[in-house]
Tab-separated table of C-alpha atoms in Angstrom:
chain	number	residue	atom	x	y	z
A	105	UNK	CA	-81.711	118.928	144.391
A	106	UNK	CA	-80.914	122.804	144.525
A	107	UNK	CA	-77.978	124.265	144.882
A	108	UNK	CA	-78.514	125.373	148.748
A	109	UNK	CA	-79.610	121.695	149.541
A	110	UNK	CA	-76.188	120.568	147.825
A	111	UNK	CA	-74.196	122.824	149.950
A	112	UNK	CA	-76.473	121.556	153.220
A	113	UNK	CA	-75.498	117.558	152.517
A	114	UNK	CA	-71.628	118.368	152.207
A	115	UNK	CA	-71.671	120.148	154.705
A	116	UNK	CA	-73.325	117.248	156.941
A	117	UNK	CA	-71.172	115.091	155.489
A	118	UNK	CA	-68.345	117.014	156.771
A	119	UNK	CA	-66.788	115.959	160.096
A	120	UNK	CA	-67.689	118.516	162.689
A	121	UNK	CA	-64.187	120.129	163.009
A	122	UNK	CA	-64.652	121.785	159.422
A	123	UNK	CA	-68.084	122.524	159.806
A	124	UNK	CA	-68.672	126.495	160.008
A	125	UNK	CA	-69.460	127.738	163.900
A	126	UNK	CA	-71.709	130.514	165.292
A	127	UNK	CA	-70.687	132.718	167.658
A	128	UNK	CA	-72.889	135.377	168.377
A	129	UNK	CA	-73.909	136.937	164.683
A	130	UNK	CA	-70.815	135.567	163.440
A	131	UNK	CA	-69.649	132.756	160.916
A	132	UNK	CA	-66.303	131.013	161.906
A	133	UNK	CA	-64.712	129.085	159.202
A	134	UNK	CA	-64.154	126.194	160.807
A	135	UNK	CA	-63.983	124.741	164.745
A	136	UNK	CA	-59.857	124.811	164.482
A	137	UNK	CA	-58.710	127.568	166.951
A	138	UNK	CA	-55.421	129.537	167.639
A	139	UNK	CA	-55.378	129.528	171.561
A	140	UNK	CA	-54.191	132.926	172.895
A	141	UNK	CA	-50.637	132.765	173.879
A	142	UNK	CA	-48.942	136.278	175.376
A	143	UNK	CA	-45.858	136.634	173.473
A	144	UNK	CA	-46.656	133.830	170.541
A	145	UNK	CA	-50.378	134.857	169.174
A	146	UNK	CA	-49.392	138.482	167.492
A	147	UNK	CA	-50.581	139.493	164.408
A	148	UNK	CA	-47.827	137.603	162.180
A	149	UNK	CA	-48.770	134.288	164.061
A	150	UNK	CA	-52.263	134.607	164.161
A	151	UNK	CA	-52.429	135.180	159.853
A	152	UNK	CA	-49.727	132.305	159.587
A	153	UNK	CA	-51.898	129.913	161.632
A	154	UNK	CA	-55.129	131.132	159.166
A	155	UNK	CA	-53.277	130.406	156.184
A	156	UNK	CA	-52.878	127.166	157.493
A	157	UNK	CA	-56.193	126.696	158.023
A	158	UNK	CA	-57.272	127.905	161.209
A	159	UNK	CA	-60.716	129.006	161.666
A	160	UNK	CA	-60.623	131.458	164.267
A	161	UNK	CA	-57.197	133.223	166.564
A	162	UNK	CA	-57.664	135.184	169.396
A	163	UNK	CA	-55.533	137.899	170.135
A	164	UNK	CA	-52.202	138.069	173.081
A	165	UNK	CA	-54.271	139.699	176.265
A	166	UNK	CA	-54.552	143.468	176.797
A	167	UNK	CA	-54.567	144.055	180.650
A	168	UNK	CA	-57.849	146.342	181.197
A	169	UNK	CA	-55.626	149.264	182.399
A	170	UNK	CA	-56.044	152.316	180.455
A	171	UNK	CA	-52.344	153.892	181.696
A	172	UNK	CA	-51.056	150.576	179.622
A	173	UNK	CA	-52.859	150.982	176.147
A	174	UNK	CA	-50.237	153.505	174.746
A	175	UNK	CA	-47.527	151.350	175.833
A	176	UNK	CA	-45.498	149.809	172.398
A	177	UNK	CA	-45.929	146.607	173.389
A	178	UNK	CA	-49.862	147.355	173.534
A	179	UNK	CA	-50.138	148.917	170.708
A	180	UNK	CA	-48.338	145.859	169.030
A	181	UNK	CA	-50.885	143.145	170.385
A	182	UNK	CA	-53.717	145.685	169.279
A	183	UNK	CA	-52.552	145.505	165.700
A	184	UNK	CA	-55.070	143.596	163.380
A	185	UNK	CA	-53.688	144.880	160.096
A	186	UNK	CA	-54.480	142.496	156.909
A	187	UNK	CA	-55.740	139.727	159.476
A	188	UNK	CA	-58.753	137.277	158.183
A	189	UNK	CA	-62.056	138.056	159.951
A	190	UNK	CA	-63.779	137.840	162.435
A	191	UNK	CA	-61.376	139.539	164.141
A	192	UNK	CA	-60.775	138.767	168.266
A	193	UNK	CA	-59.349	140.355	170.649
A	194	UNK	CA	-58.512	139.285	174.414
A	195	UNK	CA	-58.876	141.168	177.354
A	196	UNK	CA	-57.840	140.543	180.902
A	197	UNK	CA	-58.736	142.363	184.156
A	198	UNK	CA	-60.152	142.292	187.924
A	199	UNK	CA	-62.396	145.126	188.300
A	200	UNK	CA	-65.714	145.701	185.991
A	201	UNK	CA	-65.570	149.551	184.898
A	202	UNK	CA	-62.104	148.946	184.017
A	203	UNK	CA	-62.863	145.529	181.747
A	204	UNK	CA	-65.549	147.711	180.139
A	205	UNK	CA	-63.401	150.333	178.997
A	206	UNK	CA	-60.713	147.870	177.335
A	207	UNK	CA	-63.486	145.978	175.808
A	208	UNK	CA	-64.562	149.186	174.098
A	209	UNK	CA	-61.093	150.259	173.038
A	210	UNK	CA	-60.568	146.726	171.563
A	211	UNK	CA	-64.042	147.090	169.077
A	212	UNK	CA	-62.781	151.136	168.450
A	213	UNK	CA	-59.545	149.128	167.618
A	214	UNK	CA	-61.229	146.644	165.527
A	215	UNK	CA	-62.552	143.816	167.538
A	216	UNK	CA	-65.508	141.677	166.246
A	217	UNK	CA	-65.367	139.377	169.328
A	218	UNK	CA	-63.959	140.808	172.894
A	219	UNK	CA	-62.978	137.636	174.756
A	220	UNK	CA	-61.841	138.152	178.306
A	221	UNK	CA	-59.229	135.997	179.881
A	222	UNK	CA	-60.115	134.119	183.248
A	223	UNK	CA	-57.277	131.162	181.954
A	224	UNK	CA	-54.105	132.559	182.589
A	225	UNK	CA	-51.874	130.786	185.313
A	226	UNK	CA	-49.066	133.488	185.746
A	227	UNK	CA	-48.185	135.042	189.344
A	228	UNK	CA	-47.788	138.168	187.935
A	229	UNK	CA	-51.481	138.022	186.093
A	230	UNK	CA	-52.427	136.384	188.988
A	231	UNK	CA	-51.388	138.459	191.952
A	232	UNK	CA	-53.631	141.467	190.938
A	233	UNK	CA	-56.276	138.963	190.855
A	234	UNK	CA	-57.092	138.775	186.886
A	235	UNK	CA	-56.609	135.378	184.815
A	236	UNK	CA	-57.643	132.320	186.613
A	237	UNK	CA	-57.143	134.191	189.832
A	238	UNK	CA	-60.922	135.233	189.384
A	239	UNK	CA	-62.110	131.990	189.391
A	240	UNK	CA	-61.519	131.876	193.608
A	241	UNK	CA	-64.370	134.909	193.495
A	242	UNK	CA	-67.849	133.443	191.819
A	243	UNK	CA	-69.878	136.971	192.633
A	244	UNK	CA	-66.909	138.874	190.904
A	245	UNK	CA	-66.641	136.635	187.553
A	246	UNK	CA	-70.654	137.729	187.367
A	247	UNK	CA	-70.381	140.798	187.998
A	248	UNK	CA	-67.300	141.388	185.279
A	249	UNK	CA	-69.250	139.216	182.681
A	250	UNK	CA	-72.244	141.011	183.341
A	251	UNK	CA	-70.575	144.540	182.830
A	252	UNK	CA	-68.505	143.313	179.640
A	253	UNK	CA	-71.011	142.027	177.944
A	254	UNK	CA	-73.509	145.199	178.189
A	255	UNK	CA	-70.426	147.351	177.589
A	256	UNK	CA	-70.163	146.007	173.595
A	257	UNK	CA	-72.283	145.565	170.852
A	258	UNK	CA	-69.958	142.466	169.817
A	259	UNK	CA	-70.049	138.764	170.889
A	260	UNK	CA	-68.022	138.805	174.059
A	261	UNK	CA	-66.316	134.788	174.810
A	262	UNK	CA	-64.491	133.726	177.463
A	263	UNK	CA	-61.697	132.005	177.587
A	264	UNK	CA	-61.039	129.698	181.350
A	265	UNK	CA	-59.823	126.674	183.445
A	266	UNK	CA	-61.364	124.166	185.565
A	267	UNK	CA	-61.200	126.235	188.519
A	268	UNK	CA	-58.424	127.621	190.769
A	269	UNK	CA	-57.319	124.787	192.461
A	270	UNK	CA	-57.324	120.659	192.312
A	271	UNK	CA	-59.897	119.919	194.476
A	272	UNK	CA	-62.237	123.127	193.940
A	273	UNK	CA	-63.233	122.765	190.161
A	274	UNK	CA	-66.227	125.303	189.620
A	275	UNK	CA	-66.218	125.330	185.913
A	276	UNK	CA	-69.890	124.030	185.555
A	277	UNK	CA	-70.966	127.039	188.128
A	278	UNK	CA	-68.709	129.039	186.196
A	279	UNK	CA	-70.206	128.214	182.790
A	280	UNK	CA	-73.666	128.670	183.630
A	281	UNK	CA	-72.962	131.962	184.969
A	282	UNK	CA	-70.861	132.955	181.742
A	283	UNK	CA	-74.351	131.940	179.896
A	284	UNK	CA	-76.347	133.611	181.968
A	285	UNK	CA	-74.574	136.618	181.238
A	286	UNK	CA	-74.933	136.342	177.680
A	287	UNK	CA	-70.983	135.277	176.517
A	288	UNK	CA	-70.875	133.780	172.991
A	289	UNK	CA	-68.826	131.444	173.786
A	290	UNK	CA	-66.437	128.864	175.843
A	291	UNK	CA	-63.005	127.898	175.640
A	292	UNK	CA	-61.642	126.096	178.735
A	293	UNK	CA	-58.066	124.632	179.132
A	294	UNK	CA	-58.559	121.048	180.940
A	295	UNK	CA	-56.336	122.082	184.174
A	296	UNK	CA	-56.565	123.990	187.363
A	297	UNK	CA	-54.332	127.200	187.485
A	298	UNK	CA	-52.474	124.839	190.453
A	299	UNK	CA	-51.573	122.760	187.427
A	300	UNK	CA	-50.669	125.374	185.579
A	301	UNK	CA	-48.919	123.367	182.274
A	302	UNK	CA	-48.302	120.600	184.704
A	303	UNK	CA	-49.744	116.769	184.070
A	304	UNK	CA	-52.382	116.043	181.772
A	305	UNK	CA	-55.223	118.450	180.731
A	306	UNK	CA	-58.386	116.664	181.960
A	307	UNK	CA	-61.720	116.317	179.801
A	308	UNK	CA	-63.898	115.109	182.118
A	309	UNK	CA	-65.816	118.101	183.406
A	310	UNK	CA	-65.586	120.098	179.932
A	311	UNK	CA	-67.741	116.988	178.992
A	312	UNK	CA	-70.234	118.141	181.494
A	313	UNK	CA	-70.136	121.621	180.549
A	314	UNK	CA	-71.135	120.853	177.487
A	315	UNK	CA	-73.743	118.470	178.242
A	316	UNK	CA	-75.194	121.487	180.883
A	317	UNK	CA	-75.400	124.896	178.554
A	318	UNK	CA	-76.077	125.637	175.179
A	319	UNK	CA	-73.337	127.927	173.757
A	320	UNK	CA	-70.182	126.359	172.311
A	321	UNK	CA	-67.715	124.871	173.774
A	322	UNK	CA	-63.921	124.946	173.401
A	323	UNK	CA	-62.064	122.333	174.372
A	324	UNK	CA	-58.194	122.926	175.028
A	325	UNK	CA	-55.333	121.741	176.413
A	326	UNK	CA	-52.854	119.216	175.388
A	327	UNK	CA	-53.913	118.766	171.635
A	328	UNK	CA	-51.015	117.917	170.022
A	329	UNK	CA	-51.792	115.854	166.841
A	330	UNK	CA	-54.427	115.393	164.382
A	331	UNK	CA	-55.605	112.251	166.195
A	332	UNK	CA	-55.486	114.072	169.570
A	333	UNK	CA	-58.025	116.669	168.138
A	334	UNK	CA	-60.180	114.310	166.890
A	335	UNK	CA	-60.213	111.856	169.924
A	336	UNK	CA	-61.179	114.743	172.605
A	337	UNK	CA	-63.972	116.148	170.438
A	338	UNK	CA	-65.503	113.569	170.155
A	339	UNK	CA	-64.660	112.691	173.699
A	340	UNK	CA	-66.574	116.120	174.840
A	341	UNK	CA	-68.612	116.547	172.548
A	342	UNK	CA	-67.075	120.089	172.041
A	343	UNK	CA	-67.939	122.411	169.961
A	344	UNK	CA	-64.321	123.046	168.645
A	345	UNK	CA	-61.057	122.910	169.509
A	346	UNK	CA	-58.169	125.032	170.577
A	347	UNK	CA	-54.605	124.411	170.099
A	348	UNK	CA	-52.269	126.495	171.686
A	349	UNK	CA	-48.864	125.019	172.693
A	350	UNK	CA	-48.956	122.519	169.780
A	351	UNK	CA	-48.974	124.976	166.924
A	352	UNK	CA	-45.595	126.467	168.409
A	353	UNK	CA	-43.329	125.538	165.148
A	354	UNK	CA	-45.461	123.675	163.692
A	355	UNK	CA	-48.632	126.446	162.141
A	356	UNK	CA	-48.948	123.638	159.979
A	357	UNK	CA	-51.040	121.725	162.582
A	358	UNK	CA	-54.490	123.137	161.305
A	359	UNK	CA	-53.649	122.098	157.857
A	360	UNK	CA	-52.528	118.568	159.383
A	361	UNK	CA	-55.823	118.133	161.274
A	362	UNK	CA	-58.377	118.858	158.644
A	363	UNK	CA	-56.101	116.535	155.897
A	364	UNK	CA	-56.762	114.116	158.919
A	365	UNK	CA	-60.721	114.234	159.415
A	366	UNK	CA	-60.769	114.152	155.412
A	367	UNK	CA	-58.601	110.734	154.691
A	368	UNK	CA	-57.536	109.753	157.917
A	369	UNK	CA	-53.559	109.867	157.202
A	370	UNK	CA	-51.712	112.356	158.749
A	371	UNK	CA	-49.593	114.004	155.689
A	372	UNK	CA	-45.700	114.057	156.101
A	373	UNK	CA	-44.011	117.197	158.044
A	374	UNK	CA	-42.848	119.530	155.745
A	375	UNK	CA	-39.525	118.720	154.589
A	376	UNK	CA	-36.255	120.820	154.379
A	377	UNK	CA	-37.772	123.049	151.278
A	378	UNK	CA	-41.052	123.677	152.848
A	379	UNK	CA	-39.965	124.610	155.996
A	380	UNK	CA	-37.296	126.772	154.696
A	381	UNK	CA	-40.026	128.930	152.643
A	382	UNK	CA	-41.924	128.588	155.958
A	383	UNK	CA	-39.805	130.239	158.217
A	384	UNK	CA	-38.341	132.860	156.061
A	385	UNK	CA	-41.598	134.440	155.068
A	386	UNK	CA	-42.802	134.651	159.344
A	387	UNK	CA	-39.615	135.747	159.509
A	388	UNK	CA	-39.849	138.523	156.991
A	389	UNK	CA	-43.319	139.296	158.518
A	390	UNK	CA	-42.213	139.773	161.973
A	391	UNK	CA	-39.431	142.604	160.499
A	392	UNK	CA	-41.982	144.142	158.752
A	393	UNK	CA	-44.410	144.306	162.101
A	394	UNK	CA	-41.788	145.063	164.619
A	395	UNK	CA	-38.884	146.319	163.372
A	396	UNK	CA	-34.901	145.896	163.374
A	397	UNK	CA	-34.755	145.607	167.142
A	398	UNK	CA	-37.666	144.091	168.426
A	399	UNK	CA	-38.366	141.600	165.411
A	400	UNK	CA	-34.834	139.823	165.450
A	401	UNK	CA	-35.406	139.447	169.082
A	402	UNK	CA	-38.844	138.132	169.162
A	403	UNK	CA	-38.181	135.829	165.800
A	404	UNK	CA	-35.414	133.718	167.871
A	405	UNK	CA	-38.267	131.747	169.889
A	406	UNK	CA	-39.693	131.105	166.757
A	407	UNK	CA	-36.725	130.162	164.952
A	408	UNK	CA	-35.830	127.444	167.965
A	409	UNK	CA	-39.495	125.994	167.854
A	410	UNK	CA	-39.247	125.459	163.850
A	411	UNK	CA	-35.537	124.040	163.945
A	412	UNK	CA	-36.050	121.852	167.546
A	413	UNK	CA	-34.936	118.083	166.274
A	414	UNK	CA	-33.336	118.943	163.153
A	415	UNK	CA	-29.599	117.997	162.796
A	416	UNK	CA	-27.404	119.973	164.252
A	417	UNK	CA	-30.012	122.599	165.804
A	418	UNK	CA	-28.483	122.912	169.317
A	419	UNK	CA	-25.616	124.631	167.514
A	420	UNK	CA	-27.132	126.417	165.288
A	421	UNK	CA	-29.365	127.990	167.632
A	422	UNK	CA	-26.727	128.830	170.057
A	423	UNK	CA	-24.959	130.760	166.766
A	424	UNK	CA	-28.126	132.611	165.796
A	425	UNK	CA	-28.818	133.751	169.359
A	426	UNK	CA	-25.920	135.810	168.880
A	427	UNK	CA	-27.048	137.852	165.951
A	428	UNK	CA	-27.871	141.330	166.450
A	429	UNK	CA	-29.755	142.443	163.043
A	430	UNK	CA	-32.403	140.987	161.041
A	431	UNK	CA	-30.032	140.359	158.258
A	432	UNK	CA	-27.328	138.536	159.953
A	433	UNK	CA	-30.582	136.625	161.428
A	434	UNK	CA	-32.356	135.686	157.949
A	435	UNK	CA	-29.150	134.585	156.142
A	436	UNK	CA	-27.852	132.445	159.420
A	437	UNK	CA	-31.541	130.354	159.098
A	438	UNK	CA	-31.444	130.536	155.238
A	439	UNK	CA	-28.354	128.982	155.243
A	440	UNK	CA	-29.235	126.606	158.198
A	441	UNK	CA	-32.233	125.177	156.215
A	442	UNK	CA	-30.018	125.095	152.737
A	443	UNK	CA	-30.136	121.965	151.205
């Protein structure tokens, strides 16, 4: 047997989960995905959760609003310094000229894959008619997919929801439009944007999406262990899956579910040691990336998801909310996690 058929029977041996995925031209890892959060996914988080073992992160949302680019906050969720390829980058806007230029800025900036967000539940995406808000307006969705994709030489995905409201689920419409338009790609969170985070993310019609076009994809919503993310693949039939929500605190959830398709145990949590090194070296990451100011205030939502549970945590988190510099910060959590 050569050496190429070797590599072919391991890799058909391998559960599906850790089995490279296509999209477009491009090779990802493995079908373990960082969903994209706004104010989680950065550039710190998204190399954490690929050093744990996850395939492919997409990027915090850009709004498609070329007065915003130059804004620091921006420029901060169009960093991809030092990150593992392929490198994605979310987008997010209501008209089609507009979407077209940020796509374009993001593959200037660095992109590999544009994917354009018609997921997100918040009013204030929402009221100018972007996120999931687009999903009341079939003619519209074409027409920005359409205009994306033609506007970039890169795979362009899409990231969505079952449809705007309980009761009017369009996804499959949806879907076979985003194929039609030549996106790379699926991801859809397994709720209405009436749900918002509400209830239980629903699998059902992602089933039929996948059984009704032929591009991958990405199941999300609500998948929370290594069990969880084997149980709705293989529910779907997905092509991957995407944990958002779950990998808050715990980047070690990639590493967790691939440990899991291998053996079938689910290894311990890290303990007190592990976690220590854990958090101090994000922590040190998001100082370097943000600075004094910004990074001691963005690291405390970080710092609470890592120490929620542990002994002790309410008060120590109400104590390290107070500190004002990095270094009062790091040495208040070093000391926390101590032995």
């Amino acid at each position: 047997m050569t050496t190429t058929q070797n590599q072919e029977k391991t890799l058909q041996n391998q559960h599906i989960l850790l089995q490279p995925l296509q999209i477009g031209g491009l090779t990802i890892d493995n079908r373990l995905c960082v969903a994209p959060m706004a104010g989680v996914t950065d550039n710190p988080f998204r190399k954490l959760c690929k050093s744990f073992g996850a395939g492919h992160a997409v990027s915090e949302m850009i709004i498609a609003d070329t007065a915003l680019y130059a804004r620091k906050k921006s420029l901060y969720r169009a960093n991809f310094d030092g990150e593992i390829a392929p490198i994605s980058a979310q987008i997010a806007g209501a008209e089609p000229d507009k979407l077209a230029d940020a796509a374009r800025f993001q593959v200037d900036n660095g992109a590999q894959i544009v994917d354009i967000n018609m997921g997100c539940p918040a009013k204030k995406v929402c009221k100018k008619l972007a996120g999931s808000a687009l999903l009341q307006d079939e003619d519209l969705v074409k027409r920005l997919l359409d205009t994306a994709v033609n506007a970039v030489n890169v795979p362009v995905t899409l990231k969505t929801r079952l449809g705007f409201a309980n009761g009017q689920e369009n996804i499959l419409s949806v879907a076979k439009i985003a194929e039609q338009a030549g996106i790379a790609a699926i991801a859809i969170h397994g709720r209405t944007r009436e749900d918002f985070y509400t209830g239980q993310a629903r699998y059902e019609l992602i089933k039929e999406v996948k059984q009704s076009i032929n591009i991958p994809v990405i199941v999300n919503g609500d998948i929370d262990s290594p069990a969880k993310a084997v149980a709705v693949q293989a529910m779907t039939g997905a092509d991957a899956v995407m944990i958002g929500r779950a990998a808050q605190g715990q980047p070690w959830i990639f590493r967790d579910i691939a440990h899991f398709v291998r053996t079938g145990e689910v290894p311990p949590a890290p303990n007190l040691t592990e976690l220590r090194q854990i958090v101090l070296a994000h922590l040190e990451e998001l100082y370097r990336f943000y600075g004094e100011y910004s990074g001691c205030r963005i690291a405390r939502k970080h710092i609470a998801w890592y120490t929620g549970g542990l002994p002790n945590s309410n008060a120590f988190r109400e104590a390290m909310y107070a500190c004002q510099t990095t270094d009062e910060q790091f040495a208040a959590v070093a000391n926390f996690l101590s032995d």
